[in-house]
Short mmCIF file of C-alpha atoms in Angstrom, two decimals:
data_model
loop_
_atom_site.label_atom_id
_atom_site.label_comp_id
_atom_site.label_asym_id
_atom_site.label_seq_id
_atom_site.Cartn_x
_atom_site.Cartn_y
_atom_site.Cartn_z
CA UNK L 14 -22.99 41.74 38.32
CA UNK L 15 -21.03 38.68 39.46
CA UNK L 16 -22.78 36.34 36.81
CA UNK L 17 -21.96 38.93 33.71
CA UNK L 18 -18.20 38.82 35.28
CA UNK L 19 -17.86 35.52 35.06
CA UNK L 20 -19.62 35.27 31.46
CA UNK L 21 -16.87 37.87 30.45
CA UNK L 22 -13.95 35.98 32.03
CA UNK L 23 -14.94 32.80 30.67
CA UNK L 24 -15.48 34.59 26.90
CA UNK L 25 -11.89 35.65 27.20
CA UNK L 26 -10.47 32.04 28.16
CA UNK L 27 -12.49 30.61 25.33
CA UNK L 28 -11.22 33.19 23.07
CA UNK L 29 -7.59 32.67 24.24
CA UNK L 30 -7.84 29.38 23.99
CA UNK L 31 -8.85 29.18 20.42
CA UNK L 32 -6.07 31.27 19.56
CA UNK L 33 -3.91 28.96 20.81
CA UNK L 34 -6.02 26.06 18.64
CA UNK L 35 -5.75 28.15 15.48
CA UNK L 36 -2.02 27.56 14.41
CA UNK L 37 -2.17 23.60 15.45
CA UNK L 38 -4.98 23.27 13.23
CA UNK L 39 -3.88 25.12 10.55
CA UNK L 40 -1.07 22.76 9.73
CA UNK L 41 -3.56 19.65 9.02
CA UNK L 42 -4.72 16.68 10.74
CA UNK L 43 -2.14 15.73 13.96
CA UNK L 44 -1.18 12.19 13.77
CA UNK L 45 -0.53 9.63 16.70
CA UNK L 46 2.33 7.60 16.50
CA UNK L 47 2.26 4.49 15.56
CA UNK L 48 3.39 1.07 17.94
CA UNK L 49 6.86 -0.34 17.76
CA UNK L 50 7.46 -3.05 16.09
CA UNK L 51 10.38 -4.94 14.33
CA UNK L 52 11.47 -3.02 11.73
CA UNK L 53 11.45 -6.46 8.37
CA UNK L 54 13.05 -4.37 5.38
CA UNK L 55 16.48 -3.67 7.58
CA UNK L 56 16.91 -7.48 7.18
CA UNK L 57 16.92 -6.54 3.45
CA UNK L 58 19.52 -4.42 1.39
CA UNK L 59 17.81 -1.79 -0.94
CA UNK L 60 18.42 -1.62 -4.01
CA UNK L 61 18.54 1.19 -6.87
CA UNK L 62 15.34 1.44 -8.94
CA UNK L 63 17.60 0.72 -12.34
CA UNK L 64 19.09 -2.48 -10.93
CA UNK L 65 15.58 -3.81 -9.96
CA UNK L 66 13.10 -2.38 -13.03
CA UNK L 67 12.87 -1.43 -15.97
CA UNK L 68 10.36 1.30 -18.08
CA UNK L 69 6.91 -0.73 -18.77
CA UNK L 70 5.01 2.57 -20.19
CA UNK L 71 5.39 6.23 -20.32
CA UNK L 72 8.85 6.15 -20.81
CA UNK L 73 9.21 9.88 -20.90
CA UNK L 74 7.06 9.99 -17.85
CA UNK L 75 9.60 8.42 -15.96
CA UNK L 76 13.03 10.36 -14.23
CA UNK L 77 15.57 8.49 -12.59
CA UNK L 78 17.37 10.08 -9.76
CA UNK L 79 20.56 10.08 -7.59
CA UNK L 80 22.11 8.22 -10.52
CA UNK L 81 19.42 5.78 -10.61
CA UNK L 82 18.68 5.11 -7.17
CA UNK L 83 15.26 6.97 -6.97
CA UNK L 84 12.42 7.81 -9.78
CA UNK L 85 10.17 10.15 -10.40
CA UNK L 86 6.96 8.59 -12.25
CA UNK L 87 4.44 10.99 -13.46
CA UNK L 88 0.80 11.41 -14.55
CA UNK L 89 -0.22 14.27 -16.88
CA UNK L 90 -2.70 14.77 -19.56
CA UNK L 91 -0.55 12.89 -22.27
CA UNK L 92 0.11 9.91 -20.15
CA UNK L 93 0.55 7.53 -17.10
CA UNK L 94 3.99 5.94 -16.16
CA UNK L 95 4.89 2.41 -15.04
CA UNK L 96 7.69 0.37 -14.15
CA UNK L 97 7.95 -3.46 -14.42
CA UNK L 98 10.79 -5.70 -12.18
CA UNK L 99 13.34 -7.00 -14.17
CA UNK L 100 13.08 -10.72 -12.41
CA UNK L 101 9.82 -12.67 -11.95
CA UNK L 102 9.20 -13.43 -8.98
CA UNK L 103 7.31 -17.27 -6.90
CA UNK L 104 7.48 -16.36 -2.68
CA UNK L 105 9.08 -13.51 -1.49
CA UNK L 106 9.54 -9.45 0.40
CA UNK L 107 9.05 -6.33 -1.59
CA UNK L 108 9.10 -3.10 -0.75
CA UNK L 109 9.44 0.07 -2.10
CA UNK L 110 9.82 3.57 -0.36
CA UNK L 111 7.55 5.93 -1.82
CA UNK L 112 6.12 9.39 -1.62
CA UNK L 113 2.39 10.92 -3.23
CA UNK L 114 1.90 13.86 -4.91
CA UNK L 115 0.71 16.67 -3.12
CA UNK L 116 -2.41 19.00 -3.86
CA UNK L 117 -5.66 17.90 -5.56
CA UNK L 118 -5.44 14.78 -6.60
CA UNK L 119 -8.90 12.98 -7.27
CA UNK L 120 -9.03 10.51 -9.71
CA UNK L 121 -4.99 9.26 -9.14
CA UNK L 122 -3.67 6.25 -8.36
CA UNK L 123 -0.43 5.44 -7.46
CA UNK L 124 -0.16 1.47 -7.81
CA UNK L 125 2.80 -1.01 -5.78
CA UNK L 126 1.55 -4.48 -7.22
CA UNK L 127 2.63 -8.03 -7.80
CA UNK L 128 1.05 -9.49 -10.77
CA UNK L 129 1.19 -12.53 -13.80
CA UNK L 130 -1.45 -11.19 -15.59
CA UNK L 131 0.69 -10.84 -18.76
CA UNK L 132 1.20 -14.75 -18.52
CA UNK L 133 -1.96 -16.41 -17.29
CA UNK L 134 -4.41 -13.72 -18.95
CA UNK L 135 -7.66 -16.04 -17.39
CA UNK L 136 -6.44 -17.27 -14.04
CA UNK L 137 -3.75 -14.83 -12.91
CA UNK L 138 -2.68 -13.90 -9.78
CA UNK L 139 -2.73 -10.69 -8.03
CA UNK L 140 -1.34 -8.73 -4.56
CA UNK L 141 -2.20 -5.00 -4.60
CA UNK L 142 -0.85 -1.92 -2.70
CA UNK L 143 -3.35 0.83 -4.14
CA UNK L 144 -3.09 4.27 -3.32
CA UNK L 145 -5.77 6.68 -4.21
CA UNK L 146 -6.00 10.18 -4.23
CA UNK L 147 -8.73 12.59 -2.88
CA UNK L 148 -10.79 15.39 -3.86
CA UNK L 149 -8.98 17.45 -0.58
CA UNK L 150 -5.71 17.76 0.37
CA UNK L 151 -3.53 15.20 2.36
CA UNK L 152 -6.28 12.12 2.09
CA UNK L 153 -4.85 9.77 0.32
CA UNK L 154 -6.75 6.23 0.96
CA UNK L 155 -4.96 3.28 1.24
CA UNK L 156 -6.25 -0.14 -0.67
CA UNK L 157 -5.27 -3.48 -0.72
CA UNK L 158 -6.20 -6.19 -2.91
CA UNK L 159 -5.83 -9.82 -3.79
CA UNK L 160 -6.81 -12.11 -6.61
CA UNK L 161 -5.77 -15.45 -7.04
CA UNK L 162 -6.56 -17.95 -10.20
CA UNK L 163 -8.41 -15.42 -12.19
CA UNK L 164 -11.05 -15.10 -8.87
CA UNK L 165 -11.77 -11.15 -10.13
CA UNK L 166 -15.15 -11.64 -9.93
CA UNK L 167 -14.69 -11.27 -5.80
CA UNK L 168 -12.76 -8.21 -5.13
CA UNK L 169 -11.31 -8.59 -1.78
CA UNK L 170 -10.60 -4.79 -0.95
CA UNK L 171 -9.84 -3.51 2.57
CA UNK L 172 -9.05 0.30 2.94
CA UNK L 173 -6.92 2.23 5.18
CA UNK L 174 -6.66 5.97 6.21
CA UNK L 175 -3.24 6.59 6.67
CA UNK L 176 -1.30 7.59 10.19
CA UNK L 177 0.74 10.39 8.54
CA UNK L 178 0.79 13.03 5.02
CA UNK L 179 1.94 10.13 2.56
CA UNK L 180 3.19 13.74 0.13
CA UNK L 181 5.92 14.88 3.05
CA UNK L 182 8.31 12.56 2.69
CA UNK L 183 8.94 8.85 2.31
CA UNK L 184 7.32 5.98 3.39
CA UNK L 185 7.88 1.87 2.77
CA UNK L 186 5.18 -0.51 2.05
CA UNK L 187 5.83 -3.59 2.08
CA UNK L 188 4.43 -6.94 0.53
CA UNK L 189 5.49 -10.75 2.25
CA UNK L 190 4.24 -13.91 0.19
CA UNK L 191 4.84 -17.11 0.68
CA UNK L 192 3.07 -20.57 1.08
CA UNK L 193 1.97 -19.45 4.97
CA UNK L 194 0.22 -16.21 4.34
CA UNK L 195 0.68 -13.50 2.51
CA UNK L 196 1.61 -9.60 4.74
CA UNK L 197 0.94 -6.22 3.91
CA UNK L 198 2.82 -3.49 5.76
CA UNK L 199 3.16 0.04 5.91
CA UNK L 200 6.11 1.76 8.01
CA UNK L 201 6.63 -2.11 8.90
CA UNK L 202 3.17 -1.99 10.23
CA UNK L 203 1.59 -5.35 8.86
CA UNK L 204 -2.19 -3.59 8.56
CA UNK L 205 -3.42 -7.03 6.63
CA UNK L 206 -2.38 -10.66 7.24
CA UNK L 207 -4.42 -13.18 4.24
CA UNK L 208 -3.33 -16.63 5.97
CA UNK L 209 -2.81 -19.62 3.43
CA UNK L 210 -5.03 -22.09 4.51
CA UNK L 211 -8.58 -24.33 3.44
CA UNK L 212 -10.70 -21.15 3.03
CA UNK L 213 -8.78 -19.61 1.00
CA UNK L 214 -6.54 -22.21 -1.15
CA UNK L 215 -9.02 -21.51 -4.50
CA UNK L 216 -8.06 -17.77 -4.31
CA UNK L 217 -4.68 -17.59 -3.02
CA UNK L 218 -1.94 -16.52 -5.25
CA UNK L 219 0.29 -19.39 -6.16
CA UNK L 220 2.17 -18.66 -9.48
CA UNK L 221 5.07 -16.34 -9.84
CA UNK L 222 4.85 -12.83 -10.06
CA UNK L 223 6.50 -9.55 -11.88
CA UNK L 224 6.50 -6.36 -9.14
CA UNK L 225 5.03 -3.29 -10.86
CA UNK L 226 4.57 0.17 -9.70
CA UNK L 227 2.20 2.71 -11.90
CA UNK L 228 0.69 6.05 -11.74
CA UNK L 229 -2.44 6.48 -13.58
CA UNK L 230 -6.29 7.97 -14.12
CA UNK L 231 -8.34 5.98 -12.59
CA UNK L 232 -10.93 8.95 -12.76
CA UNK L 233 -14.27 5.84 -13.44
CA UNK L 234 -13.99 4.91 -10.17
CA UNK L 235 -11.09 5.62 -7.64
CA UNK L 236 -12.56 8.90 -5.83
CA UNK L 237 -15.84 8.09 -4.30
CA UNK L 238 -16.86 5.55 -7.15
CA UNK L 239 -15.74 8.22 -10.12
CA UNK L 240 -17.62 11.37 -8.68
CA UNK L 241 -14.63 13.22 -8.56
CA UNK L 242 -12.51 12.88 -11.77
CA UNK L 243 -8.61 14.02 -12.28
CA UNK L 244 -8.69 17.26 -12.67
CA UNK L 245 -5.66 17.90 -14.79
CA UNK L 246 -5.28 21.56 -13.74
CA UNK L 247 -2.97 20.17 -10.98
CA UNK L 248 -0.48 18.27 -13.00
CA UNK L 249 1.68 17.25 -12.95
CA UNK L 250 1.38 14.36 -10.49
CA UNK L 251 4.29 13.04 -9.66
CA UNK L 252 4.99 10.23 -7.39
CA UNK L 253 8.74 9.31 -6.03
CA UNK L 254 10.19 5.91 -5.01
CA UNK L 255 13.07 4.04 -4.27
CA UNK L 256 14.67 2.02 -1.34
CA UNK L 257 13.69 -0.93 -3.26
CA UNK L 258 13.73 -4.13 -1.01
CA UNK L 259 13.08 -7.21 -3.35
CA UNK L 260 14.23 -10.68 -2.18
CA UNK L 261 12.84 -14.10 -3.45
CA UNK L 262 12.47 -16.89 -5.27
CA UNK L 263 13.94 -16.11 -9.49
CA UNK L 264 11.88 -17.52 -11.58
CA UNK L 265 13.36 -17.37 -15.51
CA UNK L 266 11.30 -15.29 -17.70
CA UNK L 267 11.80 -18.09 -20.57
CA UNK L 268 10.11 -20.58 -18.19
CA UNK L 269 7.66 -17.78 -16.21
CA UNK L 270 5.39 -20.45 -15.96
CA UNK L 271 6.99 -22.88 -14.18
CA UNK L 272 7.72 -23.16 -10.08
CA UNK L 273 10.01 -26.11 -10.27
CA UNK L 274 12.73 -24.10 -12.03
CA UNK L 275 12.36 -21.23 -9.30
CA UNK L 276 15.62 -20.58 -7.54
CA UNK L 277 16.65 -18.70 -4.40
CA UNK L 278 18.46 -15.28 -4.76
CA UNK L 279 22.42 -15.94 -2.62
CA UNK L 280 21.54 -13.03 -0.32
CA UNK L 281 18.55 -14.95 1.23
CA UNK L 282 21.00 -17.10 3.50
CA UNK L 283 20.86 -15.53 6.27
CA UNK L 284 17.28 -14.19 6.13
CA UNK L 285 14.48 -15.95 4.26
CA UNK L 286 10.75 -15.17 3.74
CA UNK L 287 10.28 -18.05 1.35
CA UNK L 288 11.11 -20.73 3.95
CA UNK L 289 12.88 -19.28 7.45
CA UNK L 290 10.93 -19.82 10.70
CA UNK L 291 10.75 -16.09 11.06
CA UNK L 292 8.08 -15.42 8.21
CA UNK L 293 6.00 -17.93 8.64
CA UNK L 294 3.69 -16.30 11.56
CA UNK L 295 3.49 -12.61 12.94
CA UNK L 296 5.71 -12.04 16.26
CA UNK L 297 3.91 -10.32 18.91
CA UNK L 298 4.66 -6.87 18.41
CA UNK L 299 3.32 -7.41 14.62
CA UNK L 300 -0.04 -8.49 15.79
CA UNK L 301 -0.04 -5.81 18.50
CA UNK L 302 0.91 -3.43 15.59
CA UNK L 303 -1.89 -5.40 12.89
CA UNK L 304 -4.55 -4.61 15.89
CA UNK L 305 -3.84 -1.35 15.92
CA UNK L 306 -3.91 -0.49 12.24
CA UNK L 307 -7.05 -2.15 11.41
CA UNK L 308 -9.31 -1.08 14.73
CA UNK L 309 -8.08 2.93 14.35
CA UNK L 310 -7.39 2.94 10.75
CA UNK L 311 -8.97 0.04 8.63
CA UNK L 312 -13.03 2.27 7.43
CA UNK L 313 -13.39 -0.68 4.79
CA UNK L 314 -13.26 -4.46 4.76
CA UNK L 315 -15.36 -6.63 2.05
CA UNK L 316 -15.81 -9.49 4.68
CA UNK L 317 -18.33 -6.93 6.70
CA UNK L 318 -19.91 -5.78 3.16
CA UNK L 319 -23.32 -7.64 3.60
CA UNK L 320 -24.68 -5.07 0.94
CA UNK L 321 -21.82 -6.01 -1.89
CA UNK L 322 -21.68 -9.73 -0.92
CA UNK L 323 -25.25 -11.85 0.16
CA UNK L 324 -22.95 -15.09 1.10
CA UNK L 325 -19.50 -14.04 2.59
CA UNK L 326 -16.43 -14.92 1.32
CA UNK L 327 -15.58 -18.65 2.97
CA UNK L 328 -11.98 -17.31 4.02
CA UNK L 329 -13.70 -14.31 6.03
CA UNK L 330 -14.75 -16.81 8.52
CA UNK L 331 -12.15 -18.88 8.85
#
């Protein structure tokens, strides 16, 4: 009698406590908070989206907002949308604030990229923010990428699953280049550090750049290698950004090709990435913070891909 009470009390405590369960799960995954750390694009002033960039494709795709200082780029069945920067860019920070579209969205990828591809077709350089979209709801992957004199032949992926829902509201990520390393960041987060040195020298981007953010079908392989296509039933997909952060060296579009002529913006005085002390390593808090994001967040790096790549990468073991 005393064993069949206490199977009945503990049935009820189980049962209470799953009701309690119930509503917390019900409203998605429950994120930790992130570390603190020093919060880079306040040293910046944003910028509205029409002052920065300018329509590179789907022009009716593409919705400013707040008279200009937010857009709205969109995917649908009759196109992708793209903007380009308006200055061309050698060293530098860029960031954008930017929120995904919500629902099913397999096959989509939302794109924050430096590139010169348009200039040096066979040896360009490359540093990639890639988001890409899921076959279920609220996982969205995070990618990051880098190519350097035409080396395309070696993609050096890393992926991320994100620490909140990237389709509730904004978030900044964040791109530092210069001749010391180059810093991704999310929320300020740096979640990748590529540091300029021997290793990497052939492959490290080193020719000036236009900033370019797209949304597009990537159905052939951004969900699990292409299984799961866009399914167009849920578009629109539109993404949002703004709080545009970019400071750097101006490099004249007549003369893309050339670094000598590259000059400093006047609002880098009192804060520089290209040559001020402060860029040129992480502090403390950001390798605490780097740490963090790649041990709990980072499920994909190429330099542990033994399958992909028989001989490792020289600058994964530097």
């Amino acid at each position: 009698m005393t064993s069949l009470l206490q199977t009945y009390l503990l049935t009820c405590i189980i049962i209470y406590a799953s009701s309690l369960l119930l509503p917390v799960l019900s409203r998605g995954p429950v994120y930790k908070p992130p570390p603190t750390v020093e919060r880079l694009t306040e040293r910046f002033h944003p910028a509205p989206v029409t002052q920065k960039m300018s329509t590179l494709y789907g022009g009716s795709n593409i919705q400013m907002k707040s008279n200009g200082a937010y857009a709205d780029i969109i995917l649908d069945k009759t196109s992708g949308s793209g903007l380009i920067s308006k200055d061309i860019y050698h060293h530098g920070f860029f960031s954008a604030a930017i929120k995904l579209p919500m629902g099913v969205t397999s096959g989509v990828v939302l794109a924050f990229y430096m590139s010169n591809s348009d200039v040096f077709p066979h040896n360009h350089d490359e540093i990639d923010f890639e988001l890409l979209g899921h076959e279920k709801r609220k996982e969205w992957v995070l990618q990051t990428n880098i190519y350097g004199n035409g080396s395309v032949k070696t993609g050096r992926e890393e992926k991320f699953n994100l620490w909140f829902d990237p389709t509730q509201e904004f978030h900044e990520y964040s791109m530092l280049w210069n001749t010391h390393h180059i810093v991704f960041l999310v929320d300020n987060i740096p979640i990748r550090e590529v540091i300029h040195n021997q290793a990497s020298s052939s492959v490290y981007p080193s020719k000036p750049m236009s900033i370019y953010t797209t949304i597009w079908d990537a159905s052939d392989w951004a969900t699990h290698g292409g299984k799961y296509p866009v399914n167009y039933k849920y578009a629109p997909f539109v993404a949002s950004l703004g709080e545009l952060r970019m400071e750097g060296c101006l490099t004249p579009k007549t003369n893309s090709s050339s670094i000598a002529s590259c000059s400093k913006s006047p609002s880098l005085s009192t804060s520089d990435p290209i040559d001020g002390n402060d860029y040129t390593t992480l502090t403390r808090q950001q390798t605490i913070g780097l740490n963090w994001a790649r041990t709990k967040h980072m499920f994909y790096s190429y330099c542990k891909d033994t399958s992909r790549y028989k001989i490792v990468p020289p600058e994964c073991n530097a």
